[in-house]
mmCIF file of C-alpha atoms in Angstrom:
data_model
loop_
_atom_site.group_PDB
_atom_site.id
_atom_site.type_symbol
_atom_site.label_atom_id
_atom_site.label_comp_id
_atom_site.label_asym_id
_atom_site.label_seq_id
_atom_site.Cartn_x
_atom_site.Cartn_y
_atom_site.Cartn_z
ATOM 1 C CA GLY A 6 0.005 -0.045 0.032
ATOM 2 C CA LYS A 7 0.980 3.803 -0.284
ATOM 3 C CA LEU A 8 2.013 5.584 2.707
ATOM 4 C CA ILE A 9 -1.013 7.891 2.448
ATOM 5 C CA ASP A 10 -3.171 4.767 3.294
ATOM 6 C CA TYR A 11 -1.900 4.328 6.702
ATOM 7 C CA GLU A 12 -2.425 6.185 9.775
ATOM 8 C CA ILE A 13 -1.782 5.973 13.670
ATOM 9 C CA GLN A 14 -4.792 5.458 16.108
ATOM 10 C CA LEU A 15 -4.236 5.801 19.477
ATOM 11 C CA ASN A 16 -6.677 4.534 21.984
ATOM 12 C CA VAL A 17 -6.805 6.305 25.564
ATOM 13 C CA SER A 18 -8.564 6.438 28.616
ATOM 14 C CA PHE A 19 -8.327 9.072 31.072
ATOM 15 C CA ARG A 20 -10.371 7.719 33.749
ATOM 16 C CA ASN A 21 -10.129 4.344 35.528
ATOM 17 C CA GLU A 22 -13.647 3.170 35.045
ATOM 18 C CA SER A 23 -13.705 4.259 31.364
ATOM 19 C CA ASP A 24 -12.996 1.893 28.344
ATOM 20 C CA LEU A 25 -10.261 2.891 25.834
ATOM 21 C CA VAL A 26 -11.441 4.745 22.952
ATOM 22 C CA GLU A 27 -9.742 6.172 19.790
ATOM 23 C CA LEU A 28 -8.148 9.558 20.501
ATOM 24 C CA SER A 29 -10.490 12.124 18.648
ATOM 25 C CA GLY A 30 -10.602 15.893 18.202
ATOM 26 C CA LEU A 31 -14.258 15.402 18.576
ATOM 27 C CA ARG A 32 -14.409 13.584 21.910
ATOM 28 C CA HIS A 33 -11.168 14.753 23.526
ATOM 29 C CA SER A 34 -10.101 18.240 24.551
ATOM 30 C CA GLY A 35 -7.072 19.943 23.510
ATOM 31 C CA GLY A 36 -5.179 18.969 26.699
ATOM 32 C CA GLU A 37 -6.255 15.375 26.535
ATOM 33 C CA ARG A 38 -4.829 15.340 22.918
ATOM 34 C CA ALA A 39 -1.582 17.195 23.984
ATOM 35 C CA VAL A 40 -0.892 14.715 27.047
ATOM 36 C CA SER A 41 -1.672 11.593 24.636
ATOM 37 C CA THR A 42 0.684 12.987 22.073
ATOM 38 C CA ILE A 43 3.713 13.848 24.343
ATOM 39 C CA MET A 44 3.287 10.566 26.176
ATOM 40 C CA TYR A 45 3.443 8.569 23.095
ATOM 41 C CA LEU A 46 6.455 10.285 21.753
ATOM 42 C CA MET A 47 8.334 9.677 24.747
ATOM 43 C CA ALA A 48 7.441 6.115 24.810
ATOM 44 C CA LEU A 49 9.034 5.888 21.421
ATOM 45 C CA GLN A 50 12.227 7.876 22.068
ATOM 46 C CA ASP A 51 14.338 4.698 22.664
ATOM 47 C CA MET A 52 13.625 3.601 19.322
ATOM 48 C CA THR A 53 15.525 6.327 17.676
ATOM 49 C CA ALA A 54 18.604 8.044 18.853
ATOM 50 C CA SER A 55 18.439 12.037 18.596
ATOM 51 C CA PRO A 56 20.656 14.429 20.509
ATOM 52 C CA PHE A 57 17.839 16.502 21.348
ATOM 53 C CA ARG A 58 14.016 16.973 21.263
ATOM 54 C CA VAL A 59 11.974 20.314 20.685
ATOM 55 C CA VAL A 60 8.585 20.519 22.335
ATOM 56 C CA ASP A 61 6.752 23.606 21.291
ATOM 57 C CA GLU A 62 3.881 24.669 23.328
ATOM 58 C CA ILE A 63 2.828 21.405 24.502
ATOM 59 C CA ASN A 64 1.203 22.460 27.703
ATOM 60 C CA GLN A 65 -1.198 24.823 26.310
ATOM 61 C CA GLY A 66 -4.699 23.814 26.762
ATOM 62 C CA MET A 67 -3.677 21.312 29.400
ATOM 63 C CA ASP A 68 -5.071 21.638 33.199
ATOM 64 C CA GLU A 69 -2.821 22.133 35.902
ATOM 65 C CA ARG A 70 -2.772 18.591 36.966
ATOM 66 C CA ASN A 71 -1.746 17.198 33.466
ATOM 67 C CA GLU A 72 0.821 20.021 32.786
ATOM 68 C CA ARG A 73 2.619 18.971 36.015
ATOM 69 C CA LEU A 74 2.264 15.211 34.963
ATOM 70 C CA VAL A 75 3.638 16.009 31.484
ATOM 71 C CA LEU A 76 6.634 18.240 32.726
ATOM 72 C CA ASP A 77 7.461 15.759 35.533
ATOM 73 C CA ARG A 78 7.528 12.959 32.951
ATOM 74 C CA ILE A 79 9.489 14.843 30.410
ATOM 75 C CA VAL A 80 12.191 15.657 33.316
ATOM 76 C CA GLN A 81 12.276 11.835 34.254
ATOM 77 C CA ASN A 82 12.852 10.988 30.637
ATOM 78 C CA CYS A 83 15.901 13.020 29.978
ATOM 79 C CA CYS A 84 17.277 12.916 33.511
ATOM 80 C CA THR A 85 16.947 9.085 34.091
ATOM 81 C CA ILE A 86 19.265 6.698 32.615
ATOM 82 C CA SER A 87 17.153 4.745 29.789
ATOM 83 C CA PRO A 88 17.555 1.146 28.980
ATOM 84 C CA SER A 89 19.352 1.980 25.887
ATOM 85 C CA GLY A 90 21.839 4.209 27.982
ATOM 86 C CA TYR A 91 20.865 7.209 25.689
ATOM 87 C CA ASN A 92 19.056 10.173 26.941
ATOM 88 C CA PRO A 93 18.289 13.221 24.511
ATOM 89 C CA GLN A 94 18.150 16.846 25.866
ATOM 90 C CA TYR A 95 14.599 18.324 25.783
ATOM 91 C CA PHE A 96 13.896 22.038 24.857
ATOM 92 C CA LEU A 97 10.789 22.980 25.891
ATOM 93 C CA VAL A 98 9.337 26.184 24.504
ATOM 94 C CA THR A 99 6.408 27.807 26.057
ATOM 95 C CA PRO A 100 4.839 31.100 26.909
ATOM 96 C CA LYS A 101 3.930 29.805 30.558
ATOM 97 C CA LEU A 102 4.949 27.678 33.181
ATOM 98 C CA LEU A 103 3.092 26.738 36.298
ATOM 99 C CA PRO A 104 4.872 28.230 39.367
ATOM 100 C CA GLY A 105 6.270 25.628 41.848
ATOM 101 C CA LEU A 106 7.316 22.938 39.293
ATOM 102 C CA ARG A 107 9.260 20.709 41.611
ATOM 103 C CA SER A 108 10.731 18.781 38.793
ATOM 104 C CA LEU A 109 12.421 21.816 37.421
ATOM 105 C CA GLU A 110 14.468 22.024 40.682
ATOM 106 C CA ASN A 111 16.374 18.911 39.339
ATOM 107 C CA ASP A 112 20.088 19.613 39.216
ATOM 108 C CA ASN A 113 20.112 18.472 35.478
ATOM 109 C CA VAL A 114 17.445 21.044 34.356
ATOM 110 C CA THR A 115 18.457 24.389 33.136
ATOM 111 C CA VAL A 116 15.593 27.031 32.791
ATOM 112 C CA LEU A 117 16.103 29.721 30.634
ATOM 113 C CA VAL A 118 13.563 32.683 30.744
ATOM 114 C CA ILE A 119 13.271 35.102 28.246
ATOM 115 C CA PHE A 120 11.316 38.237 28.712
ATOM 116 C CA ASN A 121 10.506 40.079 25.484
ATOM 117 C CA GLY A 122 8.331 43.108 25.213
ATOM 118 C CA PRO A 123 6.919 45.855 27.475
ATOM 119 C CA GLY A 124 5.340 44.635 30.507
ATOM 120 C CA ALA A 125 6.750 41.262 30.335
ATOM 121 C CA MET A 126 8.250 41.321 33.630
ATOM 122 C CA ILE A 127 5.158 42.393 35.544
ATOM 123 C CA ASP A 128 4.107 40.375 38.626
ATOM 124 C CA MET A 129 7.621 38.644 38.380
ATOM 125 C CA ASP A 130 9.987 38.546 41.197
ATOM 126 C CA ILE A 131 13.108 38.237 38.966
ATOM 127 C CA SER A 132 15.403 39.092 41.854
ATOM 128 C CA SER A 133 14.432 35.972 43.643
ATOM 129 C CA ILE A 134 14.648 33.930 40.641
ATOM 130 C CA ILE A 135 18.120 34.865 40.017
ATOM 131 C CA LYS A 136 19.196 34.403 43.612
ATOM 132 C CA GLU A 137 17.624 30.728 43.643
ATOM 133 C CA ASN A 138 19.607 29.861 40.382
ATOM 134 C CA MET A 139 22.981 31.548 41.814
ATOM 135 C CA LYS A 140 22.501 28.913 44.904
ATOM 136 C CA LYS A 141 21.681 26.271 42.553
ATOM 137 C CA TYR A 142 24.520 26.742 40.426
ATOM 138 C CA SER A 143 27.124 28.186 43.004
ATOM 139 C CA HIS A 144 29.053 25.030 42.717
ATOM 140 C CA LEU A 145 30.014 25.724 39.051
ATOM 141 C CA PHE A 146 31.680 28.979 40.317
ATOM 142 C CA ASP A 147 33.997 27.247 43.003
ATOM 143 C CA ASP A 148 37.106 27.712 41.066
ATOM 144 C CA ILE A 149 36.597 31.347 40.331
ATOM 145 C CA ASP A 150 39.235 33.564 42.321
ATOM 146 C CA ASN A 151 37.261 35.973 44.125
ATOM 147 C CA ASP A 152 40.335 38.456 44.003
ATOM 148 C CA SER A 153 40.308 38.156 39.950
ATOM 149 C CA ASP A 154 39.369 40.834 37.725
ATOM 150 C CA ILE A 155 35.557 39.846 37.879
ATOM 151 C CA GLU A 156 33.574 42.350 39.730
ATOM 152 C CA ASN A 157 31.777 41.153 42.680
ATOM 153 C CA ASP A 158 30.881 44.479 44.119
ATOM 154 C CA GLN A 159 27.061 43.809 43.960
ATOM 155 C CA SER A 160 25.377 41.985 46.975
ATOM 156 C CA ASP A 161 22.451 39.861 46.561
ATOM 157 C CA ASP A 162 20.142 42.658 47.342
ATOM 158 C CA GLU A 163 21.535 44.741 44.710
ATOM 159 C CA ILE A 164 20.519 42.990 41.509
ATOM 160 C CA GLN A 165 19.270 45.293 38.856
ATOM 161 C CA ILE A 166 16.738 44.006 36.218
ATOM 162 C CA ILE A 167 16.602 46.317 33.253
ATOM 163 C CA GLU A 168 13.513 45.736 31.254
ATOM 164 C CA PRO A 169 13.454 46.054 27.455
ATOM 165 C CA VAL A 170 11.643 49.185 25.972
#
């Protein structure tokens, strides 16, 4: 047959008492479809070697419970040695993250936050985020001589954030 004649049908159930049904845009929410898709792709990741994976806005449309579940699973997949001994890096691109995601506190996870546009930093305590990351990654700077040419004049309380115009 031709490639166009084939398709993948995922059967899913989101409740213990429910039977498996075919994943469908007519029956399932966008969040349920996103959870099903990312879990299916992560189940297949040991079948192909790729140095990294890019996941774009997978958490859009998910409720808080599923967003936490998916992000925990992504961190588990890339930070736990797989049976094949191979773990790719994940790049998660998203306009939002839930506060208090414990899985992001893993030492093997780096979070890069890009604030682009006026007002993007309203309601964000950037100083505390920077301080927490400085504590988390302080071991990386153990070899730096404090008497070197690096300026260490600012105390933790003097971190200045300049918002783009």
